[in-house]
PDB file of C-alpha atoms (C1' of nucleotides) in Angstrom:
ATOM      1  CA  UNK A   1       5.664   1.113  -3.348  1.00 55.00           C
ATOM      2  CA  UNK A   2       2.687   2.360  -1.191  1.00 83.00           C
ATOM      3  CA  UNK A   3       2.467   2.812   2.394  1.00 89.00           C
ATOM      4  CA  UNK A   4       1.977   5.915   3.765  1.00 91.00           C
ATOM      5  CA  UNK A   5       5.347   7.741   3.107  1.00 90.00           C
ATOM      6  CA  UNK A   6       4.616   7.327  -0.342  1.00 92.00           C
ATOM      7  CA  UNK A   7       1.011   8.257  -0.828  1.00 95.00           C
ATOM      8  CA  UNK A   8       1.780  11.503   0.576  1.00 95.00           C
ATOM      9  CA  UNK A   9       4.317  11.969  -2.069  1.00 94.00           C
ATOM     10  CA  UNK A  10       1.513  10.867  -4.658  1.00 95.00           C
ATOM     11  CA  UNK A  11      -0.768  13.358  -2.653  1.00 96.00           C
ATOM     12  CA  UNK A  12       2.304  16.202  -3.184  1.00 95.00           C
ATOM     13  CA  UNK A  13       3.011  15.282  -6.933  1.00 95.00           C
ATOM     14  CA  UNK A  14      -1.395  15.368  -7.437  1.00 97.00           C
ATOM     15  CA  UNK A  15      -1.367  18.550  -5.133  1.00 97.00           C
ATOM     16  CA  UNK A  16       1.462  19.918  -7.394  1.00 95.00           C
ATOM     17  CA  UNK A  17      -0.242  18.963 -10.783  1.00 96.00           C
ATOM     18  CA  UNK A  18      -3.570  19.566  -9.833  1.00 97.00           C
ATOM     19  CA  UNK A  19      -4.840  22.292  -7.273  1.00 97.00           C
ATOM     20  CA  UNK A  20      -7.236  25.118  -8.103  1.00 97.00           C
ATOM     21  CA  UNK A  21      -7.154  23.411 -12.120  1.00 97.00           C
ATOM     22  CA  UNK A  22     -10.049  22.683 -14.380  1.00 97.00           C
ATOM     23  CA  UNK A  23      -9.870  18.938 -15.470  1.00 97.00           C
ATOM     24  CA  UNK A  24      -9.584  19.322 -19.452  1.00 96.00           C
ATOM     25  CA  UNK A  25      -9.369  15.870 -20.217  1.00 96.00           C
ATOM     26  CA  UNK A  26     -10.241  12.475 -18.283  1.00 97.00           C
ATOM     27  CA  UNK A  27      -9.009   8.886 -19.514  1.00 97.00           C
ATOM     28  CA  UNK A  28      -9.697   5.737 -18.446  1.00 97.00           C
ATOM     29  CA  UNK A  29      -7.194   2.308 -19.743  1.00 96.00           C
ATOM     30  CA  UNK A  30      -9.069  -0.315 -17.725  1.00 95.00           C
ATOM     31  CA  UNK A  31     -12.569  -0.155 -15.896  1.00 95.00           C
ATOM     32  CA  UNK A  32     -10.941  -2.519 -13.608  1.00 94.00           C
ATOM     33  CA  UNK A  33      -9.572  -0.316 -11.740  1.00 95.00           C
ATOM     34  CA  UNK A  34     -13.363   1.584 -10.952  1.00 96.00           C
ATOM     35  CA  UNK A  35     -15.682  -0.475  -8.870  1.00 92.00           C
ATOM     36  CA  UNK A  36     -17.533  -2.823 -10.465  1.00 88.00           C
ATOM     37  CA  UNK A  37     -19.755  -2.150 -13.199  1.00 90.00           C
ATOM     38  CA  UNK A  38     -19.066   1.170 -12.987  1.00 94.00           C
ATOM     39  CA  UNK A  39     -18.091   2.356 -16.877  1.00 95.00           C
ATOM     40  CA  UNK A  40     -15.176   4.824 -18.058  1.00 96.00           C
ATOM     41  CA  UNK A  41     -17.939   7.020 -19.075  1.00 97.00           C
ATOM     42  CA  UNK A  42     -19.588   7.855 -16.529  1.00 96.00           C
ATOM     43  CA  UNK A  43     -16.033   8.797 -14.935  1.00 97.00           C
ATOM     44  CA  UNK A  44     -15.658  11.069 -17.758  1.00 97.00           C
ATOM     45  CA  UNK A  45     -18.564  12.742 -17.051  1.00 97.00           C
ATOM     46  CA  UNK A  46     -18.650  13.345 -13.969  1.00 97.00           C
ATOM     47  CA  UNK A  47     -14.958  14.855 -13.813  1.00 98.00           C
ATOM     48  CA  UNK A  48     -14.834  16.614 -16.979  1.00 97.00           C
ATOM     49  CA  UNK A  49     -14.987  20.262 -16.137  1.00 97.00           C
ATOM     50  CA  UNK A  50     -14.739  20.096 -12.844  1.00 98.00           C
ATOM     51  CA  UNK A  51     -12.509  22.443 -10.695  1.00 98.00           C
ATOM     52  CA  UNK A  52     -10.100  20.515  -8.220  1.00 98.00           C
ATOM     53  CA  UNK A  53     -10.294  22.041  -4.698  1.00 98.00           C
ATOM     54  CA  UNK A  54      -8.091  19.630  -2.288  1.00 98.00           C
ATOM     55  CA  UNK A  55      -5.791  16.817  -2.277  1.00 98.00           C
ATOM     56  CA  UNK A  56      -5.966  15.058   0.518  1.00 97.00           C
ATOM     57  CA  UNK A  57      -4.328  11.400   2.216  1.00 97.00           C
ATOM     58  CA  UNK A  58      -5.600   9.344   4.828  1.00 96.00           C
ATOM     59  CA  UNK A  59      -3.851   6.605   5.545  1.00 96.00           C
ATOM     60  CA  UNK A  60      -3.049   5.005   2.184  1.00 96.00           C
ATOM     61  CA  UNK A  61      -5.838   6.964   0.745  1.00 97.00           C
ATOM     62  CA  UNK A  62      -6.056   9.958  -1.621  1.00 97.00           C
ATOM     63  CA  UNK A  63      -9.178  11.810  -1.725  1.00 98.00           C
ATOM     64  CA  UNK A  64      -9.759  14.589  -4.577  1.00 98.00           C
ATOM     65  CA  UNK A  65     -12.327  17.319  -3.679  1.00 98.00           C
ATOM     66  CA  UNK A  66     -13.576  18.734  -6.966  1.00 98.00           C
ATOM     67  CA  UNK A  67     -15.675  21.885  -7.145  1.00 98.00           C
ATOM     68  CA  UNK A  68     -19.090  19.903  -8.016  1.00 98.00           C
ATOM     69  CA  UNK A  69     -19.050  17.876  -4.748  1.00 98.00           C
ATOM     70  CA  UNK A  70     -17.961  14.828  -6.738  1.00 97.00           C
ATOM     71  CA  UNK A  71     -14.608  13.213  -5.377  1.00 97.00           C
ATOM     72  CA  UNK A  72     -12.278  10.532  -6.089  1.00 98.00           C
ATOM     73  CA  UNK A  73     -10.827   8.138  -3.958  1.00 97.00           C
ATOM     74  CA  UNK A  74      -7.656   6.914  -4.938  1.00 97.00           C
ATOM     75  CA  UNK A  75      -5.923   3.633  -4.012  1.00 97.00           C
ATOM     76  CA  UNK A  76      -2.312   2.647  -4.831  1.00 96.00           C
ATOM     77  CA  UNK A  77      -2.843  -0.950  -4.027  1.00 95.00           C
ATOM     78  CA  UNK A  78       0.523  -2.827  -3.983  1.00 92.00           C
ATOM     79  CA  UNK A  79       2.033  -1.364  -7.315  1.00 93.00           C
ATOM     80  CA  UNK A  80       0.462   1.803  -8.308  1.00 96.00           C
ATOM     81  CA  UNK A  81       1.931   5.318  -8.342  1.00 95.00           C
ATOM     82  CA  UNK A  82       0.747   9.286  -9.908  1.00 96.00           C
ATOM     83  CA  UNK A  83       3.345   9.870 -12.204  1.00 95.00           C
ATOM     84  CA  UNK A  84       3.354  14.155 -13.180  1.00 95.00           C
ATOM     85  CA  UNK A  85       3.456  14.498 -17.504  1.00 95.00           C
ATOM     86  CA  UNK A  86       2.819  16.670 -19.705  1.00 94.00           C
ATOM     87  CA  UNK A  87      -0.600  16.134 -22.258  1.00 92.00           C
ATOM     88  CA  UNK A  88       1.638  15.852 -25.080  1.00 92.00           C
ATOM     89  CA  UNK A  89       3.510  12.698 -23.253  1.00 94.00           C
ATOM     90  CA  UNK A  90       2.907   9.455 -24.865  1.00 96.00           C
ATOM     91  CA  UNK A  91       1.113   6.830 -22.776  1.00 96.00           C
ATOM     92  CA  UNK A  92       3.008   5.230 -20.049  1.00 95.00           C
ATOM     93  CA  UNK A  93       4.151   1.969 -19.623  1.00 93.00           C
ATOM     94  CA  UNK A  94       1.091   0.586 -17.344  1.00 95.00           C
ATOM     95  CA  UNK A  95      -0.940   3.755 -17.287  1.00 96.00           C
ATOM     96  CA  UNK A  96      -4.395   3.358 -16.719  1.00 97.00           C
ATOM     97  CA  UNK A  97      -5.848   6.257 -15.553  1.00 97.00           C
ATOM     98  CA  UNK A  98      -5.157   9.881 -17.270  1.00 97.00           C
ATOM     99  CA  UNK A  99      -6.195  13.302 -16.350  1.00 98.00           C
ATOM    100  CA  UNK A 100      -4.866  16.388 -18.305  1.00 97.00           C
ATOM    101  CA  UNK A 101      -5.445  19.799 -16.360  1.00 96.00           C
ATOM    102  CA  UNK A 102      -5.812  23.338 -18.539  1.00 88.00           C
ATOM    103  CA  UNK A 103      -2.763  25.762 -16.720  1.00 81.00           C
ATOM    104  CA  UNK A 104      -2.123  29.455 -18.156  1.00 76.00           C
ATOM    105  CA  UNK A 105       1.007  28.084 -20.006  1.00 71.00           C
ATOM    106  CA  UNK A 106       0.959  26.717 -23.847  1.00 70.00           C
ATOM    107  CA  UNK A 107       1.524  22.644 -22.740  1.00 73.00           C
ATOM    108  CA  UNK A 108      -1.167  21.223 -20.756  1.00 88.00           C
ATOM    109  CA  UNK A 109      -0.297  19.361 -17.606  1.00 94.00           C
ATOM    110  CA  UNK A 110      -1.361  15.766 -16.922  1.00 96.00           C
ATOM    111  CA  UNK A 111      -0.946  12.909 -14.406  1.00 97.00           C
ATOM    112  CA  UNK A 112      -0.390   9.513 -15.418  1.00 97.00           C
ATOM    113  CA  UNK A 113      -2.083   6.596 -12.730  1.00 97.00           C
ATOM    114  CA  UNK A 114       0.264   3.254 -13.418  1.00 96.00           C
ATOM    115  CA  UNK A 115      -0.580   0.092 -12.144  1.00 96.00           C
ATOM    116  CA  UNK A 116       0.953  -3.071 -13.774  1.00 93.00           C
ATOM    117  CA  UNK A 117      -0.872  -5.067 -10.812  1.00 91.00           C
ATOM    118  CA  UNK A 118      -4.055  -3.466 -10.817  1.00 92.00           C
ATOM    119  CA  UNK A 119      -4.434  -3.855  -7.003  1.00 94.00           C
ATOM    120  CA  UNK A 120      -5.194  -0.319  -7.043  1.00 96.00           C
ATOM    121  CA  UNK A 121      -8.708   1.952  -7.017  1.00 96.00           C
ATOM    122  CA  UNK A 122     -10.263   4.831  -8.817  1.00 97.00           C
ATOM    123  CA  UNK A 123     -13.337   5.332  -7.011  1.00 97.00           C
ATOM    124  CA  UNK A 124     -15.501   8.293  -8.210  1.00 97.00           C
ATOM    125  CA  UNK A 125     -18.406   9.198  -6.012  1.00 96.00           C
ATOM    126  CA  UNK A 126     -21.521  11.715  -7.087  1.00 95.00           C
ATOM    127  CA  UNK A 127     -22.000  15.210  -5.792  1.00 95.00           C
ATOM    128  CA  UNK A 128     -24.479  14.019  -3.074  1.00 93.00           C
ATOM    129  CA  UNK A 129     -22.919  10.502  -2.431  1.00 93.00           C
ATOM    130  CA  UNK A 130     -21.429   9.256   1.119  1.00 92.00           C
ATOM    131  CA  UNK A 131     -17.421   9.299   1.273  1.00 93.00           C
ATOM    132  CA  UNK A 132     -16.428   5.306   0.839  1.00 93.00           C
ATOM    133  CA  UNK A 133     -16.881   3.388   4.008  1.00 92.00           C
ATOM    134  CA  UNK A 134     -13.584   2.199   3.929  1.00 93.00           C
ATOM    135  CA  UNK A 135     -11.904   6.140   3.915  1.00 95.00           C
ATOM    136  CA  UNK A 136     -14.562   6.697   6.798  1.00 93.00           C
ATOM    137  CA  UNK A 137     -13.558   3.668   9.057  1.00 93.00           C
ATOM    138  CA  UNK A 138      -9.375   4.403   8.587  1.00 95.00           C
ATOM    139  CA  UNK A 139      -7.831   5.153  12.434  1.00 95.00           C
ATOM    140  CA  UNK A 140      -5.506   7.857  13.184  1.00 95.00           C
ATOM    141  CA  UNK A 141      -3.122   8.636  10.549  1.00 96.00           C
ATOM    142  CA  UNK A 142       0.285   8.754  12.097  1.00 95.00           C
ATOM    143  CA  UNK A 143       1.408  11.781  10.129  1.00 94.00           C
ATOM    144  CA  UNK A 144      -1.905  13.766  10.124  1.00 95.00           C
ATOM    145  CA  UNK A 145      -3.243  13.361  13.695  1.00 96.00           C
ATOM    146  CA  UNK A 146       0.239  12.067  15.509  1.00 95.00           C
ATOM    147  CA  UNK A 147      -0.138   8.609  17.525  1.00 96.00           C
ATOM    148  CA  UNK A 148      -1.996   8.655  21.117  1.00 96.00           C
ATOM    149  CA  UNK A 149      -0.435   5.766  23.390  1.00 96.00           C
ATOM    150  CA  UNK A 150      -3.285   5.647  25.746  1.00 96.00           C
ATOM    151  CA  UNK A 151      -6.193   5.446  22.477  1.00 95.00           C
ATOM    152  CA  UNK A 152      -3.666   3.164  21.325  1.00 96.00           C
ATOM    153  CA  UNK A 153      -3.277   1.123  24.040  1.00 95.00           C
ATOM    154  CA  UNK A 154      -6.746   1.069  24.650  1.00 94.00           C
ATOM    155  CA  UNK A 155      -7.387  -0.490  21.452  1.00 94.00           C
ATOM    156  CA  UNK A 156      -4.737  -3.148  21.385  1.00 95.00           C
ATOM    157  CA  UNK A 157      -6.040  -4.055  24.808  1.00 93.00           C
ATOM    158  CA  UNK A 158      -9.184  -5.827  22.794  1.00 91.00           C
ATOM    159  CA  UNK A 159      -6.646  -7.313  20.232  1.00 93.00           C
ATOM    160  CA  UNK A 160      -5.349 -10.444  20.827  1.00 92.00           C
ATOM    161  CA  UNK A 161      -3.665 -11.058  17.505  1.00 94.00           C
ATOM    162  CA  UNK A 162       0.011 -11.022  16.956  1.00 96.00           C
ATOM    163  CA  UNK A 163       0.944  -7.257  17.295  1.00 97.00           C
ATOM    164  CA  UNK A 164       2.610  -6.934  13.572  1.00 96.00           C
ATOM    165  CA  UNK A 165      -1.027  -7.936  11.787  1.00 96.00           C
ATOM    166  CA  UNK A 166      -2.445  -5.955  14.100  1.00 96.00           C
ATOM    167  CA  UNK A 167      -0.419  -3.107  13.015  1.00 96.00           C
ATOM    168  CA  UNK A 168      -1.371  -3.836   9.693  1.00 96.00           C
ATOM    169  CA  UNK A 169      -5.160  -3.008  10.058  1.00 96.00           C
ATOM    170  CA  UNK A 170      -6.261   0.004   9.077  1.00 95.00           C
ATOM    171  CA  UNK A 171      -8.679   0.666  11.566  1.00 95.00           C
ATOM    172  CA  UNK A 172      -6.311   0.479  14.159  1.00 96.00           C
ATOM    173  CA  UNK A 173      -3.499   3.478  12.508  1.00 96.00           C
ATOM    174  CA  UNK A 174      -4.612   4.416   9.017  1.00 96.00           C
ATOM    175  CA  UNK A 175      -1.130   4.658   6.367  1.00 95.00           C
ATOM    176  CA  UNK A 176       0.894   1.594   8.418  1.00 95.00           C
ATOM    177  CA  UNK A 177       2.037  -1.053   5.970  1.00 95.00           C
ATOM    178  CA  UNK A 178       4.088  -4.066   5.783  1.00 95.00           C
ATOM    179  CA  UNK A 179       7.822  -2.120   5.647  1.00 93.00           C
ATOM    180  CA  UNK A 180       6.398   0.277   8.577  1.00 93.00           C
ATOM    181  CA  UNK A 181       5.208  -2.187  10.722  1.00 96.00           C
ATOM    182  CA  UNK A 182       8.803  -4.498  10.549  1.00 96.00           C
ATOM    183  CA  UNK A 183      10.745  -1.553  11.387  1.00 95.00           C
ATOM    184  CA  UNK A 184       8.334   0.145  14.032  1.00 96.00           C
ATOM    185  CA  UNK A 185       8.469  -3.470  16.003  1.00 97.00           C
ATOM    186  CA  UNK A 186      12.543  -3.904  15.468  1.00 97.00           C
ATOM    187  CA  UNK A 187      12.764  -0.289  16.693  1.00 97.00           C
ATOM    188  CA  UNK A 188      11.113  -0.731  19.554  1.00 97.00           C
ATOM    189  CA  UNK A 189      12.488  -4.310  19.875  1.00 97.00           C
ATOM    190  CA  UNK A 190       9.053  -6.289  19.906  1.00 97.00           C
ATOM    191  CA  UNK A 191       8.454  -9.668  19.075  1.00 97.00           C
ATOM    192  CA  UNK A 192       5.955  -9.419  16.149  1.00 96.00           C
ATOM    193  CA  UNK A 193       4.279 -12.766  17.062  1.00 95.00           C
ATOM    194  CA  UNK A 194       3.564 -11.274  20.791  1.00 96.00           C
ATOM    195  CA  UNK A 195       0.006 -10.950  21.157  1.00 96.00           C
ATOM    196  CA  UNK A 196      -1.048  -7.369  20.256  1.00 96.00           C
ATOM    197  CA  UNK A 197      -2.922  -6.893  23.789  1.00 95.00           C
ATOM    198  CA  UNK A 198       0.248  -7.990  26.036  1.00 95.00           C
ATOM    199  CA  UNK A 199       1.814  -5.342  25.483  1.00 96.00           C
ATOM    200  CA  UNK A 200       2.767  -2.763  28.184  1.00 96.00           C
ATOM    201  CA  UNK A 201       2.091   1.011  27.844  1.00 96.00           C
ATOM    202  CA  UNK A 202       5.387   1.302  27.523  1.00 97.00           C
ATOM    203  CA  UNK A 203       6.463  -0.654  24.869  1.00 97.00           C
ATOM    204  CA  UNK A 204       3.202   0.870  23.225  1.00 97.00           C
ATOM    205  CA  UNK A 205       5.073   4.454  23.854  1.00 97.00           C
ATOM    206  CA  UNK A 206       8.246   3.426  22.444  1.00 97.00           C
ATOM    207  CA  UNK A 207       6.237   1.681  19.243  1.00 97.00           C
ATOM    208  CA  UNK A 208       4.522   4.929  18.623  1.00 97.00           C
ATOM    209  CA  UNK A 209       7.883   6.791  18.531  1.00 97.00           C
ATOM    210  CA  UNK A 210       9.530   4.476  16.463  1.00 96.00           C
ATOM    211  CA  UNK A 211       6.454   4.378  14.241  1.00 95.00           C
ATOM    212  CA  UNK A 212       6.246   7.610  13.362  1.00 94.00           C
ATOM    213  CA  UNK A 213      10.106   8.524  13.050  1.00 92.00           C
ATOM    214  CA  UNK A 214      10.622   5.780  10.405  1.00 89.00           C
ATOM    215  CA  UNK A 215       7.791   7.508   8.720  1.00 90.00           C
ATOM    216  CA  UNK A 216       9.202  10.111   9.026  1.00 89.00           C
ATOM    217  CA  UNK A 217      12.709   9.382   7.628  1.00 85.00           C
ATOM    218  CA  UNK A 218      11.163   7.435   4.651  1.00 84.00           C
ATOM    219  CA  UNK A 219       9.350  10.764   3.757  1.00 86.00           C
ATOM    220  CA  UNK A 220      12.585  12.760   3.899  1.00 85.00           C
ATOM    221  CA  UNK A 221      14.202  10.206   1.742  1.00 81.00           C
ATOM    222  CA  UNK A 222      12.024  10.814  -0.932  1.00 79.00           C
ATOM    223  CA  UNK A 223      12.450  14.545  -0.985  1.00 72.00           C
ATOM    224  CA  UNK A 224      15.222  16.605  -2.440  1.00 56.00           C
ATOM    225  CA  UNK A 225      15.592  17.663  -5.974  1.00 45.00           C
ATOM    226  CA  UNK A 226      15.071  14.405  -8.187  1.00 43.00           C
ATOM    227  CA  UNK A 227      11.954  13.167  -6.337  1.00 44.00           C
ATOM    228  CA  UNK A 228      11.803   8.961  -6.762  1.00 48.00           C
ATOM    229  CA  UNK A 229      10.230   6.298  -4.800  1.00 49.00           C
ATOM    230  CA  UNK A 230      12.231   4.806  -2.395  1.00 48.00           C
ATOM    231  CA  UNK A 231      13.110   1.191  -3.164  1.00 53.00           C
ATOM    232  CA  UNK A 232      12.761   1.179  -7.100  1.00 56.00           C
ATOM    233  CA  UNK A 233      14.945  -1.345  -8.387  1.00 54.00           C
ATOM    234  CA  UNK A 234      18.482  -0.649  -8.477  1.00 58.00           C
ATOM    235  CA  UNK A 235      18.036   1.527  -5.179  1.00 65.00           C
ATOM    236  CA  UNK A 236      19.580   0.318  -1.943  1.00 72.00           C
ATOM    237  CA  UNK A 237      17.548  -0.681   0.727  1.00 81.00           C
ATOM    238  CA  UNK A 238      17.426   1.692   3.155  1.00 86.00           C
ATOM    239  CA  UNK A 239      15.567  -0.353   5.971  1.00 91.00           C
ATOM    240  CA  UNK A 240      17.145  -1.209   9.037  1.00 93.00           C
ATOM    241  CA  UNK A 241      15.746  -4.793   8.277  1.00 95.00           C
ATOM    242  CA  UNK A 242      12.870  -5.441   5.847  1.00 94.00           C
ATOM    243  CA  UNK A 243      14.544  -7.085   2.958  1.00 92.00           C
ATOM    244  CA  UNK A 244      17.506  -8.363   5.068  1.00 94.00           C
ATOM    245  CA  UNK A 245      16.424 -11.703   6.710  1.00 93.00           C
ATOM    246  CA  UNK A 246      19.358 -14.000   6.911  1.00 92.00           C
ATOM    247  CA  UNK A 247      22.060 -10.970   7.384  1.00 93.00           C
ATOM    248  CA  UNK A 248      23.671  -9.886  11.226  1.00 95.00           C
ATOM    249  CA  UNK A 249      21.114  -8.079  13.162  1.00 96.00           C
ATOM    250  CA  UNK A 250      22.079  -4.248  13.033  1.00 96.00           C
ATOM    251  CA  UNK A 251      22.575  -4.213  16.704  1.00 96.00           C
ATOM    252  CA  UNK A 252      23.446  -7.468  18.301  1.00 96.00           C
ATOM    253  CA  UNK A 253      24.936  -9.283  14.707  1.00 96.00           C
ATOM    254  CA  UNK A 254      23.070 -12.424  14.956  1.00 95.00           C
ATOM    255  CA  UNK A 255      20.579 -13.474  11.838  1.00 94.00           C
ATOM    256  CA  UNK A 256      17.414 -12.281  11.221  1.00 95.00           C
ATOM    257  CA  UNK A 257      14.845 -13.906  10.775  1.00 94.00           C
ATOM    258  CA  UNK A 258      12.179 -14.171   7.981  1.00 93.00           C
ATOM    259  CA  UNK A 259       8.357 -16.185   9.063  1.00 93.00           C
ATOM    260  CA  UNK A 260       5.146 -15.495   8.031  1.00 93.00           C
ATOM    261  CA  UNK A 261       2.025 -13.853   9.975  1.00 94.00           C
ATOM    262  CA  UNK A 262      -1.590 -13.865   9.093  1.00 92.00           C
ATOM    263  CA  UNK A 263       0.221 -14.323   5.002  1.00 91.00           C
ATOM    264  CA  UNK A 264       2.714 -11.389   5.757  1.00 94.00           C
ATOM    265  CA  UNK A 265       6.290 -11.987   5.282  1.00 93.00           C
ATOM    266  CA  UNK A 266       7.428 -10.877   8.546  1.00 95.00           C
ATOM    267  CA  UNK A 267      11.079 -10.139   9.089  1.00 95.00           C
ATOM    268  CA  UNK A 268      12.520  -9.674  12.634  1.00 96.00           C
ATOM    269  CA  UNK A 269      15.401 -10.178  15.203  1.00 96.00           C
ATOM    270  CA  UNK A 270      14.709 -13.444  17.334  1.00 95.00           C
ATOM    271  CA  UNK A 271      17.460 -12.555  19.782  1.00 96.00           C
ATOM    272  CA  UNK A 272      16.894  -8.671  20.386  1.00 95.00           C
ATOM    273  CA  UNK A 273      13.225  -8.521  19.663  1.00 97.00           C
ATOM    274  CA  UNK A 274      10.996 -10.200  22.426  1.00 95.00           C
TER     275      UNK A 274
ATOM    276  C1'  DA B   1     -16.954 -12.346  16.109  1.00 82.75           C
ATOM    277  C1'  DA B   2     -12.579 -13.615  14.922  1.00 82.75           C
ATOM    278  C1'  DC B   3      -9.447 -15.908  12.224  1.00 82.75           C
ATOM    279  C1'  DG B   4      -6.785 -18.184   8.300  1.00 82.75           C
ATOM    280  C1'  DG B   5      -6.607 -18.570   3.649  1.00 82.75           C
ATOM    281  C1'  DA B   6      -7.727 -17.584  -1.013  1.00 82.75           C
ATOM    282  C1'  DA B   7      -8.629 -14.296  -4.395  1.00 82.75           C
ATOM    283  C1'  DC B   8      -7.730 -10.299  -7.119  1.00 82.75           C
ATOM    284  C1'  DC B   9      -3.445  -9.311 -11.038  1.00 82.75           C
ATOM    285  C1'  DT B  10       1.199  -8.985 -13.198  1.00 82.75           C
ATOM    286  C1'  DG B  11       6.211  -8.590 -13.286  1.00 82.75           C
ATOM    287  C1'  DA B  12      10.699  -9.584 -11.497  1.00 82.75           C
ATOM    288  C1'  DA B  13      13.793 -12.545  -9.331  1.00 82.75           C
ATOM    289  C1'  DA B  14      15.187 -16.882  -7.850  1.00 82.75           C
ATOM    290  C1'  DG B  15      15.431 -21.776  -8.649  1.00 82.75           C
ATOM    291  C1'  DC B  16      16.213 -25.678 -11.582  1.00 82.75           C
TER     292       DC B  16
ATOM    293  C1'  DT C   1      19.680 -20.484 -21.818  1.00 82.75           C
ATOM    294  C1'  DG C   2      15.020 -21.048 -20.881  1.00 82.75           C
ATOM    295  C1'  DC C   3      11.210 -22.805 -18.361  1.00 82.75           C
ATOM    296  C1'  DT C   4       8.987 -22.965 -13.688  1.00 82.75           C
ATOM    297  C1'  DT C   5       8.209 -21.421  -9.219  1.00 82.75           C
ATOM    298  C1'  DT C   6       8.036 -18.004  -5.759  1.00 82.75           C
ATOM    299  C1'  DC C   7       7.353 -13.677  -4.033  1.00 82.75           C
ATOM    300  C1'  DA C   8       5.733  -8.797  -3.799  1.00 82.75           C
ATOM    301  C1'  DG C   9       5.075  -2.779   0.165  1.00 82.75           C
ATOM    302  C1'  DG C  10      -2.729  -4.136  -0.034  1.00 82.75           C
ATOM    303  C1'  DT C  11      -7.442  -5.093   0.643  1.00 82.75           C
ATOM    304  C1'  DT C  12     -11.551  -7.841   0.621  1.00 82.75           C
ATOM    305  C1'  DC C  13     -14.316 -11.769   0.675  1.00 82.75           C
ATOM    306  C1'  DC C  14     -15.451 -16.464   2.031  1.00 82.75           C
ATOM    307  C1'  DG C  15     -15.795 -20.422   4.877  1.00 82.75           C
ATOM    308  C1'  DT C  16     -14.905 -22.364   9.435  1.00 82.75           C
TER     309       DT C  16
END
DNA sequence: AACGGAACCTGAAAGC
DNA sequence: TGCTTTCAGGTTCCGT
């Protein structure tokens, strides 16, 4: 599922679950998911007790501020997702990370991390430890800080990659993912395979826009009373084209095509897109 | 330094 | 039907 429209409704459903609560109970399924050599125990420990103080998302990022200094960095990966519970739930299919919060009420909440891939991280860091370099080095998140053409120009101008893996690097705008980047380019009818520093300010401006309103409509897709990720299986595709190579072009009805770029299946409209 | 490709994992869908 | 192959929305590491 996770790019950034949907890590921010992992950060909402955590936020929900979560805020101003004392973590009861911690669980850990599979110390894969923790950096290595890092053992389910010492996660225990250091979150046990602890007071949660923030939720936050950067990019594709969670970060959980607990009352000790200790915080988590959390990672969706390619198939991972906070599910809300209750402590009385049975394990989930694929869960592998569990915390249970104490609340004022008789049932104690919990949230369930599922990963059948395990592509995902639950990074714990000490009191007095550094963030993670990675959450550090992430570039302006499109929902939190907006998009600046001329920083973003600026920085393309030292890119000469195709524009769509460019896209993809987080360094460059923090939460952009494979869906995001397909429709930001057909949006603002770029050739993905055009090399990221060719581009003109303007095409730059209308990226940005088209960036952040498809962002912005896959967030409001997932809100509403019965909150679900978008795309689970059985769900139409709402993309304009990710998912639809071979089928008319939305706007001039020839196909589109599917290639590959830097190992990214890149979907795109050969015709309208240059 | 920059780039392509493999690796990390598993499930679902497509192909035969 | 059932076995095999391919593909997946992410990141990181390794060799050239």
């Amino acid at each position: 599922m996770p790019e950034l429209p949907e890590v921010e409704h992992a950060r909402r459903t955590l936020e929900h679950a979560l805020l101003r609560k004392h973590i009861e109970h911690v669980k850990v399924y599979d110390a894969r998911i923790l950096d290595d050599g890092v053992k389910p125990a010492a996660v225990v420990r250091t979150l046990s007790g602890t007071r949660v103080v923030a939720i936050q998302r950067r990019g594709k990022w969670l970060r959980i501020e607990l009352d000790s200094g200790a915080r988590v960095f959390s990672h969706l990966g390619m198939t991972g997702k906070w599910v809300a519970a209750k402590s009385d739930d049975a394990t989930m299919p694929f869960e592998k990370v569990r915390l249970d919060v104490a609340t004022s009420k008789k049932t104690t909440r919990s949230v369930r991390y599922l990963d059948p891939r395990l592509f995902g991280r639950f990074v714990v860091r000490a009191p007095r430890d550094v963030d993670l370099p990675t959450w550090t080095a992430l570039g302006p998140d499109p929902l939190l800080d907006g998009i600046d053409v001329d920083a973003l120009h600026a920085k393309l101008a030292r890119r000469k990659l195709p524009i769509k893996p460019t896209l993809l690097d987080q360094t460059v705008l923090a939460g952009v993912g494979n869906i995001q980047a397909t429709e930001g380019l057909f949006t603002a009818r770029i050739d993905p395979r055009r090399p990221a520093r060719d581009l003109s300010r303007k095409e730059i401006a209308a990226l940005a826009r088209a960036i952040t309103r498809s962002i912005a409509k896959t967030i409001a897709l997932q809100e509403g009373p019965i909150i679900q990720y978008v795309e689970e299986a059985g769900a139409p595709n709402p993309f304009a084209i990710y998912g639809n190579e071979g089928t008319p072009c939305p706007r001039c009805k020839r196909p589109l095509a599917k290639i590959v770029l830097a190992g990214r299946g890149t979907v795109f409209c050969p015709h309208c897109q240059r």
